GROMACS .gro file of C-alpha atoms in nm:
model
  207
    1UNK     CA    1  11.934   3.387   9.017
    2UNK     CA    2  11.668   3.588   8.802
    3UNK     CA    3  11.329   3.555   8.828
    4UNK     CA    4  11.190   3.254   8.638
    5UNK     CA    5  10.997   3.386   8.363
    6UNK     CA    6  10.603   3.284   8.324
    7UNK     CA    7  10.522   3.171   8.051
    8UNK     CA    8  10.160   3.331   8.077
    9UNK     CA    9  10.292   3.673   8.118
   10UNK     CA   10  10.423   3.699   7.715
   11UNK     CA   11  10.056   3.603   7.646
   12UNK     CA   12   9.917   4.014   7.571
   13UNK     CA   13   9.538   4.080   7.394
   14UNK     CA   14   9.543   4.136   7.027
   15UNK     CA   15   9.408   4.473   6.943
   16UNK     CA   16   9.406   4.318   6.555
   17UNK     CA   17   9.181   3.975   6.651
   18UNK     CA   18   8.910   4.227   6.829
   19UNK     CA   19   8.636   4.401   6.672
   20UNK     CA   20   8.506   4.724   6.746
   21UNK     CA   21   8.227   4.610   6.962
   22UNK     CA   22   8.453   4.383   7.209
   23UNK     CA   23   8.778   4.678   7.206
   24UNK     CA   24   8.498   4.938   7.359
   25UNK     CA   25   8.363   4.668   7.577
   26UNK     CA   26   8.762   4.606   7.677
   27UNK     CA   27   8.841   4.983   7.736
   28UNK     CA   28   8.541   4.981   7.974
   29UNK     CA   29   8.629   4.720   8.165
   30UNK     CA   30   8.819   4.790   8.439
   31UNK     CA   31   8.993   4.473   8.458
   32UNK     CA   32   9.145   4.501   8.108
   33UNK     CA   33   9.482   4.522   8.009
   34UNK     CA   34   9.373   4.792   7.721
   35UNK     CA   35   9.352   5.170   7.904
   36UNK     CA   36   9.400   5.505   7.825
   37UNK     CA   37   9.748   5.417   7.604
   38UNK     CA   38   9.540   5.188   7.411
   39UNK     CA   39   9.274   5.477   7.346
   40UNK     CA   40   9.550   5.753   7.270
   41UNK     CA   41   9.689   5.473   7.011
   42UNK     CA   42   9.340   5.382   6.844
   43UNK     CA   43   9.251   5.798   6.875
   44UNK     CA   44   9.595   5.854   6.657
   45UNK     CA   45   9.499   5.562   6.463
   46UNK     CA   46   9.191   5.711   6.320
   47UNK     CA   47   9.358   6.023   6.276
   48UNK     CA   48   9.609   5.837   6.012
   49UNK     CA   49   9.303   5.676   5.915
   50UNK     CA   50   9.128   6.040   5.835
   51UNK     CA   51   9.453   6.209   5.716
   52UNK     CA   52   9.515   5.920   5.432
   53UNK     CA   53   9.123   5.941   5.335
   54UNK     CA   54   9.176   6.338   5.270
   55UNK     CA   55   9.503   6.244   5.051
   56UNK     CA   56   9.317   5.976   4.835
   57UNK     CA   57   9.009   6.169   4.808
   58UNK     CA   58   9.205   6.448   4.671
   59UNK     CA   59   9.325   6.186   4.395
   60UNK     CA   60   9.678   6.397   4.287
   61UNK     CA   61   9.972   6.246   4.105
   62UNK     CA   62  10.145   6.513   4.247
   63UNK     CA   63  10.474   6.342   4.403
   64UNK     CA   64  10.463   6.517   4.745
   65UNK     CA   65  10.118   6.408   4.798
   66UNK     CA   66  10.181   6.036   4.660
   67UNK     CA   67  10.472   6.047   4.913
   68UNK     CA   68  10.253   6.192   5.204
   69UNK     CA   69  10.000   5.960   5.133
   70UNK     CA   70  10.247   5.631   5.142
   71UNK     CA   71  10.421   5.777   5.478
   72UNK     CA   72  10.052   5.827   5.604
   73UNK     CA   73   9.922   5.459   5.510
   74UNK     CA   74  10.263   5.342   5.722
   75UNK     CA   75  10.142   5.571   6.053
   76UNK     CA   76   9.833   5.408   6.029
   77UNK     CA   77   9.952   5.044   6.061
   78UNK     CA   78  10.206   5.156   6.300
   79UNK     CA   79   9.981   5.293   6.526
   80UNK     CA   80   9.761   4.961   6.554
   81UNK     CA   81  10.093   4.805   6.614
   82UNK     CA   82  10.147   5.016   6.909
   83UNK     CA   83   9.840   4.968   7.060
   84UNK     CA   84   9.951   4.596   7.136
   85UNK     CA   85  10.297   4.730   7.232
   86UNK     CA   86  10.167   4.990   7.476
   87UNK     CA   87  10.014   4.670   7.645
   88UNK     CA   88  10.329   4.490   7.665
   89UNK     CA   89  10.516   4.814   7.809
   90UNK     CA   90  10.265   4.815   8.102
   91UNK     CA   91  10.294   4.466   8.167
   92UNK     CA   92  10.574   4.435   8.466
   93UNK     CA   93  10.331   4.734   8.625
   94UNK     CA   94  10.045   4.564   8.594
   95UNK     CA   95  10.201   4.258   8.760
   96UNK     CA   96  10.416   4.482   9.020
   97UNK     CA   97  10.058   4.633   9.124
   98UNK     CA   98   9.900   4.316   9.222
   99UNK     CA   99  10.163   4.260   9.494
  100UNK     CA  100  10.095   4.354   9.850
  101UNK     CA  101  10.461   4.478   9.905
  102UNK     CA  102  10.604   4.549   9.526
  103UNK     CA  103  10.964   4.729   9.553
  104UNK     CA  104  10.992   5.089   9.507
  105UNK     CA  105  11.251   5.070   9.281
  106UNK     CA  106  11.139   4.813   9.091
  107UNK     CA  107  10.822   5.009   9.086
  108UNK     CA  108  10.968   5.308   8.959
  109UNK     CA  109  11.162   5.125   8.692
  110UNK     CA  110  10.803   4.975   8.557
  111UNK     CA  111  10.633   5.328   8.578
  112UNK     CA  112  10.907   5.446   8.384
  113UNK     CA  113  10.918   5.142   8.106
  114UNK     CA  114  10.509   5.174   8.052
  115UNK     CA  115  10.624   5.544   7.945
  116UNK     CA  116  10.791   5.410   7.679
  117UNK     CA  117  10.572   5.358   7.399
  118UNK     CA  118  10.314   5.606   7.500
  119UNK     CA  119  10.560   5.848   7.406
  120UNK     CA  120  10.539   5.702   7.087
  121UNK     CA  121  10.236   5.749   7.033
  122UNK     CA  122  10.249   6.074   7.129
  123UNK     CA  123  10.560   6.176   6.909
  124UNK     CA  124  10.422   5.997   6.634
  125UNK     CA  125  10.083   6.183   6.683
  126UNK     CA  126  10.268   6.467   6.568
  127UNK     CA  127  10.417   6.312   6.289
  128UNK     CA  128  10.093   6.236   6.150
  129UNK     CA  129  10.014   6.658   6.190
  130UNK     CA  130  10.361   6.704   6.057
  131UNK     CA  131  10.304   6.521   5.714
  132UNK     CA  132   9.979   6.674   5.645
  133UNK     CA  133  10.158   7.049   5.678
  134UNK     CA  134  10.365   7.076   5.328
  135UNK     CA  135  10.076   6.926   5.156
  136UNK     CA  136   9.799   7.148   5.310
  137UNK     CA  137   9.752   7.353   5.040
  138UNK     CA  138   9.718   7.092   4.800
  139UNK     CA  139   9.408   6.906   4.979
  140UNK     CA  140   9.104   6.928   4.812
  141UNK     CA  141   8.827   7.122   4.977
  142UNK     CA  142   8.600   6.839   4.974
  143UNK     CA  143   8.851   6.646   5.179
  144UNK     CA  144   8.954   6.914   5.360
  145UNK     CA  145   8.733   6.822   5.687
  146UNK     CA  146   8.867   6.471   5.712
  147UNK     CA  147   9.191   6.659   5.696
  148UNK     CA  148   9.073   6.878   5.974
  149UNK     CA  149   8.931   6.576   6.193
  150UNK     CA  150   9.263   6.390   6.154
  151UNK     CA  151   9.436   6.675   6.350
  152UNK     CA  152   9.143   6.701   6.604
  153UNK     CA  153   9.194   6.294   6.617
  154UNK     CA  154   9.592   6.354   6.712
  155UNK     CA  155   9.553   6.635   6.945
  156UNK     CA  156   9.305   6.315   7.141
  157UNK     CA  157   9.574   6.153   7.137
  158UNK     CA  158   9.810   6.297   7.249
  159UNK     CA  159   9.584   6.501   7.544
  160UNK     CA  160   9.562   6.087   7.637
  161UNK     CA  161   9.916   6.010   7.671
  162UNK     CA  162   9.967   6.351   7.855
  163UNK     CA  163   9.710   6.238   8.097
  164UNK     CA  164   9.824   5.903   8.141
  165UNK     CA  165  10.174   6.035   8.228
  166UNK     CA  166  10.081   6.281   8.465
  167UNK     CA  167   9.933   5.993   8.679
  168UNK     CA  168  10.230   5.797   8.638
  169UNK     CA  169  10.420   6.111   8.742
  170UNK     CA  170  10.224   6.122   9.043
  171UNK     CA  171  10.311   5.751   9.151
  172UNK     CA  172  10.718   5.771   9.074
  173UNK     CA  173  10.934   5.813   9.389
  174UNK     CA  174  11.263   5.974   9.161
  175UNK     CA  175  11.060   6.383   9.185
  176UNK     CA  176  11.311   6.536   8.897
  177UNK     CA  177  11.214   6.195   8.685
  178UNK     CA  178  10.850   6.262   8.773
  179UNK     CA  179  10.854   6.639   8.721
  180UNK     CA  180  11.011   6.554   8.408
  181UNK     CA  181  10.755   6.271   8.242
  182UNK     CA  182  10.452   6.494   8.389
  183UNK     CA  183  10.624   6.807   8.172
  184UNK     CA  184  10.725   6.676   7.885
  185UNK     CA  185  10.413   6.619   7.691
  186UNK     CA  186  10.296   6.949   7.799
  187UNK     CA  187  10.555   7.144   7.638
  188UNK     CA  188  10.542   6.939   7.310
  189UNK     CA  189  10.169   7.065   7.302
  190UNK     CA  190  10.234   7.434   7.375
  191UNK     CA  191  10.541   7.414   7.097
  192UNK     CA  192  10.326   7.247   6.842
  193UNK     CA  193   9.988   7.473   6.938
  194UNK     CA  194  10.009   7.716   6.642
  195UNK     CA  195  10.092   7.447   6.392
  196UNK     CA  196   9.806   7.213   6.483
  197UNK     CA  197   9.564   7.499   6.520
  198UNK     CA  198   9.700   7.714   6.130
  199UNK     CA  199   9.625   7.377   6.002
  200UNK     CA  200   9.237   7.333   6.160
  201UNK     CA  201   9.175   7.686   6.066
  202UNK     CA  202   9.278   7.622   5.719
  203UNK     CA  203   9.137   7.269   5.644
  204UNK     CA  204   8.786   7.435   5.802
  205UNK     CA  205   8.770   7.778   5.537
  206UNK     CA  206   8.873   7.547   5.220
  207UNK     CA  207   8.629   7.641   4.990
   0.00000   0.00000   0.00000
């Protein structure tokens, strides 16, 4: 028979009902659902947030820009959306870590399922990098250091989720599955490196 669902388990914390003051005073708090997936989310958030303020600022009809700029203003929602799924992801693990004698596979299964939308976050961190790049050299240079914040905001980001799977990596049992989610978002960096740092360089000598 499967486990009876609880009703009080599908009950997760709004990132949306919070304000700034109680989310910092919930990241804090080590008894809080919200961690370092919620951080990498709200980091990537702000870095939408930074990237769409260097679009409008720059004010162009230009269609490339009015299409970065919608694409932009749908990462930012999306990444407050995340926030409160990253909290559902982690939920069976959270509940799995309060028992005295959780299974190891069904441990492994919950590591692996909080994964989930961190990678997300951390693919769609890029994205956000990604959609600035073909309209870099239309930014205006007195937007042009939100522009370079934005990608300083997703490299936080993502640096989060990588650090947040390497200790999940270090708790999984399966080694090629750990070796694997501890890699992963390493090698993404390294292969996106040169874009992420052409772009700061440029966005930082507009003039």
């Amino acid at each position: 028979m499967a486990e009876k669902i609880n009703i009080g388990d599908l009950m997760v914390e709004s990132y949306s009902d919070k304000t700034l003051k109680a989310y910092s005073g919930m990241i804090a708090d080590p008894k809080s659902v919200f961690g370092l997936g919620s951080a990498a989310a709200t980091s990537s958030m702000c870095a939408a947030s930074m990237a769409l303020r260097a679009l409008r600022m720059t004010a162009s009809e230009d269609a490339d820009m009015l299409h970065a700029e919608q694409d932009m203003e749908k990462l930012r929602v999306y990444f407050l959306h995340l926030v409160d799924e990253e909290n559902k992801a982690k939920k069976p693990l959270e509940k799995l870590l309060k028992q005295e004698n959780a299974d190891d596979t069904e441990l492994e299964a919950a590591y692996r399922t909080a994964c989930c939308i961190i990678d997300e976050i951390f693919y769609m961190s890029i994205r956000i990098v990604e959609t600035l790049e073909p309209v870099a050299d239309k930014i205006c240079p007195c937007a042009a250091h939100f522009a370079s914040a934005a990608v300083h905001f997703a490299k936080c980001g993502m640096d989060a989720v990588r650090i947040q799977k390497a200790v999940y990596a270090g708790k999984m049992n399966e080694p090629v599955f750990a070796h694997t989610t501890k890699r992963e978002p390493e090698i993404a960096i390294e292969n996106n490196a040169e874009l992420f740092d052409r772009l700061i360089k440029k966005f930082e000598s507009a003039e």
